[in-house]
Amino acid sequence: MEQNCYLAVDIGASSGRHILGHLEEGRMVLEEIYRFENRMDSRDGKLLWDTGRLFEEIVKGMGLCRRMGKLPVTMSIDTWAVDYVLLDQKDQVLGDTYGYRDSRTLGMDGAVYRILPEEELYGRTGIQKQMFNTIYQLMAVKNQTPKLLEKAKTFLMLPDYFQFLLTGNKVSEYTNATSTQLVSPVHKQWDRELMGMLGYPETMFLPLQMPGTLVGNLRPEIREKVGFDCQVVLCASHDTASAVMAMPAVEGEGCYISSGTWSLMGTELPEAVCTEKSRRENFTSEGGYDFRFRYLKNIMGLWMIQSLRHEEKDRYSFARLCRMAEECKDFPSRVDVNDAVFLAPPSMTEAIREYCQRTGQKVPAAVGEIAAVIYQSLARSYGETVKELEEITGRQFDRIHVIGGGANAAYLNQLTASATGKTVYAGPGEATAVGNLMAQMIRNGEFAGLEAARKCVFESFGIVRYGNGSEST
């Protein structure tokens, strides 16, 4: 009997992919159908997303499913967090769709804190301060282009917007919404009182729905373009929330690093942590699947090595950069990877060199030396973070699950094992797409629940262990 097939559309800040998944003899099988580039466009001094182009890529990849004769019963879309669109009365996008690295939020934290002090805001939401959080983006709209807020009828995070374009139905998903810093961790819904305090029109925010919720079927014009119909359902649409779903461990074991453009390091907790100590250490309690909380720290991740590679005209593969860094492993300099200078520098290479010079360290010259600084500095940050995580939660972790694209960075994984003193289990590499598929499969009864799905993930993908040496498990 032919197995049910599911489609995950996973769009990250640097690339997107369409991945089909099905179960075969109890194991999850993946097939990449389509992959496309993504980037923020620099236009008139702004960093913007081209949502029109991204939607065209979504539809194009769906059409390939039909041409291959592999039709999904359901599909779902996940993306990065915090970015959004505002729609007017006619469901047209108002203004520009900004990327989170845009500088318009500079000073907007002060504008928010004049209304609600930072300590009170954290105690209310449990969300880590990042200058790109939606709460600060909306304050920039309120201060710089207030007429847009006056005209706005609907607020949608980007995955919700793309799924609206597919179905004609507007549904807001919970996990991604928590990244806005506007959701109550107690009620798991928008904090409308907070919105009122900040002057954000609360009527534009739709009630939050959980992963597994049906959005709807494809609109007729989309069906005609792609050549089939299917149901669109919510996954955990914040890509990190989907990636954490795919952590191949039984509940309560270990912590994780969702390693991609960003490194999200944390653990799962049943309740949010909104203490002052947690705020000072800059941890966050983001919403996860099945009302779990992803208690984590947002660390600058492979964005730094991605930027270095682009500045070198992409002539080195990531595997080659790892080898070059290992060849320069004795280079002594380190940087604070979370320093704001690395968020969106004109040149990552120069930003690293200037940081080393400013802090009195040896300045890297060769590409391998710069790569070594990046990888060693990331590993050091992981080591510091796991200690903070253990102190705040009162837990002791014996293992770290590296999930996402960084699972393939063998050198960094070994450095992480050394820097943390923990055993590192790397994989699956396509964790976000796997988590997206898990939510669909659980909804359709393929798995009894998250624990069964995670067990399947562990048995389906090659997980590599790093400790004293490395071995496949």
Short mmCIF file of C-alpha atoms in Angstrom, two decimals, residues 54 57 59 76 111-112 143 163 207 219 288 291 296 302 320 325 332 363 387 406 430 436 443 458:
data_model
loop_
_atom_site.label_atom_id
_atom_site.label_comp_id
_atom_site.label_asym_id
_atom_site.label_seq_id
_atom_site.Cartn_x
_atom_site.Cartn_y
_atom_site.Cartn_z
CA LEU A 54 9.66 33.78 -1.82
CA GLU A 57 9.57 29.80 -4.92
CA VAL A 59 4.63 27.51 -5.46
CA SER A 76 3.25 23.13 6.18
CA ALA A 111 11.00 53.80 23.73
CA VAL A 112 9.49 50.52 24.98
CA ASN A 143 7.38 56.13 15.86
CA GLN A 163 -0.10 30.00 4.24
CA PRO A 207 -6.04 34.31 18.34
CA ARG A 219 -7.13 28.15 -3.24
CA GLY A 288 7.36 24.95 21.82
CA PHE A 291 3.01 23.64 25.38
CA LEU A 296 17.47 28.81 25.43
CA LEU A 302 27.11 29.88 11.46
CA ARG A 320 37.01 22.96 3.46
CA ALA A 325 40.32 26.15 10.66
CA PRO A 332 45.11 32.17 19.89
CA VAL A 363 44.99 39.81 14.27
CA LYS A 387 27.25 26.29 32.57
CA GLY A 406 25.67 22.61 12.02
CA GLU A 430 17.58 18.65 8.29
CA ASN A 436 7.82 20.22 10.39
CA ARG A 443 -1.78 15.18 13.36
CA PHE A 458 16.72 8.53 16.36
#
